[in-house]
C-alpha atoms as one frame of an Amber mdcrd trajectory, in Angstrom:
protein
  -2.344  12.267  20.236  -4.805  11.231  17.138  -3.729   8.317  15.297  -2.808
   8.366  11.854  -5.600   7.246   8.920  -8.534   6.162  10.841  -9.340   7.853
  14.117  -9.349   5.769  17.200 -12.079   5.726  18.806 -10.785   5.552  22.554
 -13.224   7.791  24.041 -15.262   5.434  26.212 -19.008   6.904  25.989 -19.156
  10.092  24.139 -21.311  12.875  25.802 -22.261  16.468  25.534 -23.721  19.600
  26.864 -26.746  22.421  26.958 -27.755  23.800  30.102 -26.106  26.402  32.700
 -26.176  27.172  35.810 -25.834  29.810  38.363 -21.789  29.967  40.142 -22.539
  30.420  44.293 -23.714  33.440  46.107 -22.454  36.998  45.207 -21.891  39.747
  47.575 -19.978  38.437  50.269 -17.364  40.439  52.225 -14.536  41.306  50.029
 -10.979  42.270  50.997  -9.993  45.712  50.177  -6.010  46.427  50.552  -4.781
  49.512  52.549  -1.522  51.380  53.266  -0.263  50.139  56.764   3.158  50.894
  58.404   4.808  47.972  59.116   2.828  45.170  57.479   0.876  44.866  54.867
  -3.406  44.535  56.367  -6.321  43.563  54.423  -9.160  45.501  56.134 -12.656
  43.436  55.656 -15.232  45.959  54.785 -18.744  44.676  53.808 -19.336  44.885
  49.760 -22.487  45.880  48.333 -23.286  43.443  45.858 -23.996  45.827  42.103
 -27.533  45.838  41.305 -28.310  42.728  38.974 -30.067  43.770  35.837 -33.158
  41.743  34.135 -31.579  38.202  33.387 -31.057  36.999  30.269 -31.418  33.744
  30.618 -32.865  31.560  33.130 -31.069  30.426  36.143 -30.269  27.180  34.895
 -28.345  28.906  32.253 -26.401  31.875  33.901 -23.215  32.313  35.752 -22.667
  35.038  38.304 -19.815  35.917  40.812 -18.547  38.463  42.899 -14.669  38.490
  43.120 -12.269  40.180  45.936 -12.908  43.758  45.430 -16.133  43.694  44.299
 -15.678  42.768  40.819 -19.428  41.424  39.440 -19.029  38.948  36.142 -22.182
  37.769  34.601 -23.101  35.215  31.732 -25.301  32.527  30.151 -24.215  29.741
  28.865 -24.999  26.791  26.042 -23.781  23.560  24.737 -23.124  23.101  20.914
 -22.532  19.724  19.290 -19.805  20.351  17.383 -18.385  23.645  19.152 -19.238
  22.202  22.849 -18.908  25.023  25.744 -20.476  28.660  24.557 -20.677  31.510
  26.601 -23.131  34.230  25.914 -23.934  37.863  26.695 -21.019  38.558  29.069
 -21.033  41.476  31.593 -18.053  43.270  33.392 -19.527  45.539  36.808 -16.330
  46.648  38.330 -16.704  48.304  41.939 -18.367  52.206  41.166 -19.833  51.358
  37.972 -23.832  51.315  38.826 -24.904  49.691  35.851 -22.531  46.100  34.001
 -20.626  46.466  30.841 -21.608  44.402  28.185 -18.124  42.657  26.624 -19.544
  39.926  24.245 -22.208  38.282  22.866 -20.685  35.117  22.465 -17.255  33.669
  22.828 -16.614  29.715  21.757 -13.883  27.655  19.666 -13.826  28.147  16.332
 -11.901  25.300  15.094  -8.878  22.888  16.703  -7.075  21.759  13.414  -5.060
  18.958  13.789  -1.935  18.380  11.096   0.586  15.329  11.230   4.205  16.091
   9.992   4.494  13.043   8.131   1.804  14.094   6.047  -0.656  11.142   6.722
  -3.438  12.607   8.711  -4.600  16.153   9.202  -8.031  16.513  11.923 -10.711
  19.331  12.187 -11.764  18.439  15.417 -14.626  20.502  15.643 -16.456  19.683
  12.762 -15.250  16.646  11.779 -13.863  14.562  15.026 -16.804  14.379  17.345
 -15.378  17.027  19.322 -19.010  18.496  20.940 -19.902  14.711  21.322 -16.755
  13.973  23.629 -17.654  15.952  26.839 -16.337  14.149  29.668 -18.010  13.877
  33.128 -15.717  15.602  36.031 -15.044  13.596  39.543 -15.365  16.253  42.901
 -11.142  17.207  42.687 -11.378  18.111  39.501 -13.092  21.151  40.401 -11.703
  22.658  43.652 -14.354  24.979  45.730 -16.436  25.171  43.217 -19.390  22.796
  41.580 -20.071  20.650  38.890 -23.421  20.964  36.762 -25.453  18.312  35.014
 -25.239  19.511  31.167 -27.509  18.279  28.396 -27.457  17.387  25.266 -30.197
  16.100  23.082 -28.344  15.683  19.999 -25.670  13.010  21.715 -24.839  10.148
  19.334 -25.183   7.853  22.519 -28.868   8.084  24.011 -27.314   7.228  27.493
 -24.772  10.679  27.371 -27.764  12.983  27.054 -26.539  14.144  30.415 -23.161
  14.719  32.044 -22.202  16.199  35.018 -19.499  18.411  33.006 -19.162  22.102
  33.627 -17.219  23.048  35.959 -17.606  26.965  37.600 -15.388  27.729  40.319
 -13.088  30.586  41.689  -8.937  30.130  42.188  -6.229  32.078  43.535  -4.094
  33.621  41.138  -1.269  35.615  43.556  -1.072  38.993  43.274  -3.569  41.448
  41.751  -1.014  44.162  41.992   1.728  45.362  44.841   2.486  49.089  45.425
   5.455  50.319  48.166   4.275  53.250  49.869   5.425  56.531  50.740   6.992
  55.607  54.403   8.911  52.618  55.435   7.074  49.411  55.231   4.008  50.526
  53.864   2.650  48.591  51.140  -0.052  48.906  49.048  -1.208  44.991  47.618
  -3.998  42.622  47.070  -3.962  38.658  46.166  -6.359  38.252  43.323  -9.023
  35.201  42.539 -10.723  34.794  39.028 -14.050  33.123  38.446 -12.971  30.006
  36.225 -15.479  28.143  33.875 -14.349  25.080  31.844 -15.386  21.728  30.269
 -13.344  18.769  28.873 -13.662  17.074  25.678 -12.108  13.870  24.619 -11.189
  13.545  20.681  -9.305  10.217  19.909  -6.676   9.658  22.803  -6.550  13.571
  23.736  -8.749  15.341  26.087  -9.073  19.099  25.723  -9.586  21.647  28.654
 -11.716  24.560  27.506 -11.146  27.032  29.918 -12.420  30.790  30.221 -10.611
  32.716  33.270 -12.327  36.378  34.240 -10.511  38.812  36.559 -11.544  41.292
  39.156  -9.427  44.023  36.635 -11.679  42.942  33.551  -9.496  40.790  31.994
 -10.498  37.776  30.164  -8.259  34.522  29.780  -9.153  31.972  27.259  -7.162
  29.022  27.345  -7.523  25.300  25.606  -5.150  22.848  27.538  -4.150  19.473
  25.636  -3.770  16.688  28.213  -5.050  12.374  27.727  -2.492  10.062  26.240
  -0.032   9.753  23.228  -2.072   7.071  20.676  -0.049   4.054  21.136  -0.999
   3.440  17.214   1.312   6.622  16.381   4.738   5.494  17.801   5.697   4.646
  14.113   7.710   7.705  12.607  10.631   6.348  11.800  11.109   8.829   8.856
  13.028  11.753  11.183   9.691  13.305  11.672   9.216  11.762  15.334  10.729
  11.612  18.386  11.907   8.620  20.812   9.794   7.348  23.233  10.056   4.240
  25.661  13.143   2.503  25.984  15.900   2.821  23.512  14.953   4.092  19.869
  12.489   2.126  18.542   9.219   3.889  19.452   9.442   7.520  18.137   6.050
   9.351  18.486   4.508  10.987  15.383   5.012  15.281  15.491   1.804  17.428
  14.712   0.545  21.051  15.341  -2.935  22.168  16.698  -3.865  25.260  15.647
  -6.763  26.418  17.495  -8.890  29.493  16.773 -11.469  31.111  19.099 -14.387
  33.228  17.589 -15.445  36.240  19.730 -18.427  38.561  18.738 -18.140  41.511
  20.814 -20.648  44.054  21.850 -19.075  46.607  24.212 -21.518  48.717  25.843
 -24.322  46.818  24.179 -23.557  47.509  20.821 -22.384  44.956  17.904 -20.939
  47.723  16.133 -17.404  47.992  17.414 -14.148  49.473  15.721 -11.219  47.764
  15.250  -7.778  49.339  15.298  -4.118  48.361  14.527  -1.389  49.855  16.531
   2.012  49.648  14.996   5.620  51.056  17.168   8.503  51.658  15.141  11.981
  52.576  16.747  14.687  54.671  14.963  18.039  54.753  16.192  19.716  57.920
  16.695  23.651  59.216  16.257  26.251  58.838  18.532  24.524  56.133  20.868
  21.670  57.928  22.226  18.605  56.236  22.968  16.731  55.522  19.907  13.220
  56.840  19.505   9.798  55.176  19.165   6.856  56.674  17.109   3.480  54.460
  17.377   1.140  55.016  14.520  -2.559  53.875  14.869  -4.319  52.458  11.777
  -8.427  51.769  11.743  -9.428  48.834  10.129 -12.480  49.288   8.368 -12.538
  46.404   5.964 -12.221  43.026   6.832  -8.561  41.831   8.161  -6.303  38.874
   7.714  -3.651  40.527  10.473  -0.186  38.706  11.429   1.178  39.798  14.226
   4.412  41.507  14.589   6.804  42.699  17.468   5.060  45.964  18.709   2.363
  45.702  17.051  -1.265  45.312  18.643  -4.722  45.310  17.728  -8.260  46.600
  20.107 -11.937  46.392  19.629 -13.118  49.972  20.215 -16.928  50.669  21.887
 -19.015  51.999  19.158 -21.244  53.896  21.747 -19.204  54.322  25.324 -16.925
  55.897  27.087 -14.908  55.812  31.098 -15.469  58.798  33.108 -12.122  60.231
  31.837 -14.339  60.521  28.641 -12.033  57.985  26.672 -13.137  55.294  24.182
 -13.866  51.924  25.907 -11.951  49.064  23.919 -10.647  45.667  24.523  -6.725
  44.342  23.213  -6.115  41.354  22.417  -2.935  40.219  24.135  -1.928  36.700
  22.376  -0.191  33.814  23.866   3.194  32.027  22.897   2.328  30.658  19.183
   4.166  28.867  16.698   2.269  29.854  13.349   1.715  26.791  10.900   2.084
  27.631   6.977   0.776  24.311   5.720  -2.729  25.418   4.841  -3.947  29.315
   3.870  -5.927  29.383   6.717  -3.444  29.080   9.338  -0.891  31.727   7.950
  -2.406  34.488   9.943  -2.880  35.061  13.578  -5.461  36.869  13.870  -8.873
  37.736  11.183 -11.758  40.245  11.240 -14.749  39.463   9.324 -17.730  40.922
   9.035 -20.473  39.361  11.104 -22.137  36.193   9.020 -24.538  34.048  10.893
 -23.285  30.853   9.324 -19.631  31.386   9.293 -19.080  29.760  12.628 -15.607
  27.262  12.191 -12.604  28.447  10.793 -12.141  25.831   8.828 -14.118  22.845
   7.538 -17.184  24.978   8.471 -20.373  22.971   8.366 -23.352  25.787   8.515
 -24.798  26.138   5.285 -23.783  29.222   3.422 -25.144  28.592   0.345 -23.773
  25.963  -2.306 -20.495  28.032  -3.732 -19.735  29.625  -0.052 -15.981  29.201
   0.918 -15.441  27.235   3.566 -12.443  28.449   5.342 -11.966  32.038   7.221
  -9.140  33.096   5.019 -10.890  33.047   2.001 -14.068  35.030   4.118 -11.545
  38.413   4.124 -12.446  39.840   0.759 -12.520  43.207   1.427 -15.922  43.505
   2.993 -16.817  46.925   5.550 -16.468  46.027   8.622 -19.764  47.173  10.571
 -20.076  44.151  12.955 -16.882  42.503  13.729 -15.735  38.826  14.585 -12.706
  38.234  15.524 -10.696  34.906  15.371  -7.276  34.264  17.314  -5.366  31.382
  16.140  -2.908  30.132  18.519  -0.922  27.398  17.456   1.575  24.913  19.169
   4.189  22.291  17.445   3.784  18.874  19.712   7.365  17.142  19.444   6.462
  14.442  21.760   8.960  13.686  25.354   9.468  11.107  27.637   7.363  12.994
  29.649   4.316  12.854  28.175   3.494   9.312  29.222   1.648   8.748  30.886
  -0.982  10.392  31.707   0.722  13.388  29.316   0.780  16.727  31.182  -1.428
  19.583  30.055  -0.074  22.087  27.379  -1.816  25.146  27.256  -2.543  27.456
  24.289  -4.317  31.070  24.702  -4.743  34.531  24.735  -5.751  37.138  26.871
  -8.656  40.198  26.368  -7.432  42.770  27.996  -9.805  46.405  29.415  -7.931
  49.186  27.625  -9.930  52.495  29.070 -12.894  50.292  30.419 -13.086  52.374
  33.698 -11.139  55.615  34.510  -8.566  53.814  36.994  -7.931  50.544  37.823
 -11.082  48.757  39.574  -9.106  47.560  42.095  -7.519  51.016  43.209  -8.120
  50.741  47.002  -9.784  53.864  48.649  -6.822  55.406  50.019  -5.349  56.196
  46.135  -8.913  56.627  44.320  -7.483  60.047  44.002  -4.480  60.201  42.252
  -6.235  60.009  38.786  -3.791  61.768  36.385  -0.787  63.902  36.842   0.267
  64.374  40.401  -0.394  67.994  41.114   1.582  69.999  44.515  -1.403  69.391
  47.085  -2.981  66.063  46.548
């Protein structure tokens, strides 16, 4: 938890980050599921690693892995000093695609905005905390089969935290990639899945933040920020109703704030910067005497820029300017958000999600420090003023209202805030459809 008025400055030494590295080998045997009788087998079949394009960065600075199934992810990687971990120039090679698919250009935070409910204190933590200066260094557990790179940072406040061992790039079990009975008794069609994980932690005040990116062998992208550290022991003073009790009896209560964090992705599907964005919108009408009522979905392009709220059943996708699966459908990308609870206090928290046409120094949500010239708003809300979108950025916010508990002392348990990116017509089927189904593409038909 910050502290309210002055910041405390509880961080120990204060680090960052600015090189990358490569994640272990790729093209190792993968699992691939199969029908069996009476149990469930994984048959191990040698996978042929995809052909690796020309890099685009140098090994130092790239991040490659080959999930279960044959799954190839690819990325570089840099440190910012205010926005910390940045991942660039992200590829997607499921199994039968002979060339990667280009997702994003970049993808980074875009703010962490940090509002008391008493009124007292209200943080950017990005660009005005020391967020980027905060990277922490990581001890072996913290980063489970996986290993944990020297980063850089020549713009460190402290000379001596030019260098921290603080990115971590591993792969984790995540259950079930999908389950499937078959057509006799017992036979089951399944797979457990395992994502490629890349994060860093950065200390602000008494919290430490968990950056975390998760990529899955089905294309889907997780980006998560968990909130873990300590409750400021200079905030138990709320004694206005706006706190809650912590310790013994009532005489501690724990100031109540929100963080509102935003991501900023810049997408380039297939390569190209010039993506579509689209608003889906389902609307259900009920019908007479009791019968099931009916659902029309309506599909809107957005073609100027986009302060969007969401809405139950409604949904919004980044559409490839230039490709298409080999069903010959539109590749896109939907955003799927988290759990939010949407803050009102400031105009640039009132939406969930924005699409602005691409600006090289519009890079925070709020507070944003690049120059943009001398009258240049500040804030992405006030960016949306009805300019053509041509190159779209997107910016989730996902916010969270932190009533403190008993429980989070001490240390406080992580609280996680995110959204998902998930393939909508990326490849034809599912990437993970094991051989024995790679036929039944479309309506069954007598015969197959």
């Amino acid at each position: 938890m910050h502290v309210n008025g002055l910041r405390r400055a509880g961080t120990g030494v204060l680090a960052a980050l600015a090189l990358a590295v490569p994640l272990g080998a790729a093209g190792t045997a993968s699992a691939v599921p199969q029908a069996t009788g009476r149990a469930p087998v994984a048959l191990k079949v040698a996978q042929k690693a995809p052909a690796a394009p020309a890099p685009d960065c140098s090994a130092a600075y790239r991040i490659e892995q080959t999930l279960t199934g044959g799954t190839t992810w690819r990325m570089c990687w840099h440190y910012e000093s205010e926005a910390g971990l940045v991942l660039d120039k992200i590829s997607y090679q499921p199994r039968g695609e002979a060339t990667p698919i280009q997702v994003l250009t970049s993808a980074k935070l875009g703010q962490i905005h940090v509002p008391y409910d008493d009124g007292k204190a209200e943080y950017d933590d990005l660009t005005g905390a020391g967020f980027g200066q905060g990277l922490q260094g990581m001890v072996p557990g913290e980063c489970p089969g996986g290993s944990i790179k020297t980063v850089k940072n020549p713009d460190a406040w402290d000379p001596s935290q030019r260098e921290v061992k603080g990115l971590c790039a591993t792969t984790r079990a995540r259950g079930h990639a999908y389950r499937m009975a078959g057509d006799t008794s017992g036979q089951v069609w399944q797979a457990q899945a395992k994502d490629l994980l890349v994060y860093a932690v950065n200390k602000v005040g008494w919290y430490e933040y968990i950056t975390e990116w998760r990529f899955q062998a089905d294309g889907t992208i997780q980006a998560n920020v968990g909130a873990t550290g300590s409750l400021s022991p200079g905030d138990y003073d709320a004694g206005d109703g706006r706190g809650w009790p912590i310790g013994k009896g009532a005489k501690g209560y724990a100031t109540s704030h929100s963080h509102n964090i935003f991501w900023r992705l810049n997408f380039s599907i297939d390569g190209s910067p010039n993506g579509r964005v689209e608003q889906y919108d389902s609307v259900l009408t009920p019908q007479a005497n009791g019968s099931t009522p009916k659902i029309k979905t309506t599909r809107t392009k957005i073609t100027k820029e986009l302060a969007g709220d969401a809405r139950s059943m409604r949904w919004w996708r980044m559409v490839s300017a230039t490709g298409k699966n080999k069903d010959g459908h539109e590749r896109s990308y939907e955003f799927v958000p988290g759990a939010t609870v949407k803050y009102a206090g400031r105009p640039f928290t009132k939406h969930d999600i924005y699409f602005t046409e691409y600006n090289a120094c519009e890079q925070f949500a709020s507070s944003n420090l690049r120059n943009c010239g001398p009258d240049a708003p500040r804030n992405v809300d006030q960016w949306v003023n009805g300019q053509k979108l041509k190159h779209p950025i997107a910016w989730v916010n996902i916010g969270f209202h932190h009533i403190a508990r008993d429980e989070d002392q001490q240390p406080m348990p992580v609280h996680w805030q995110g959204f998902q990116l998930v393939p909508r017509d990326v490849t034809a089927m599912s990437p993970l459809t094991p051989p024995g189904l790679a036929d039944q593409n479309g309506p069954l038909t007598a015969g197959r």
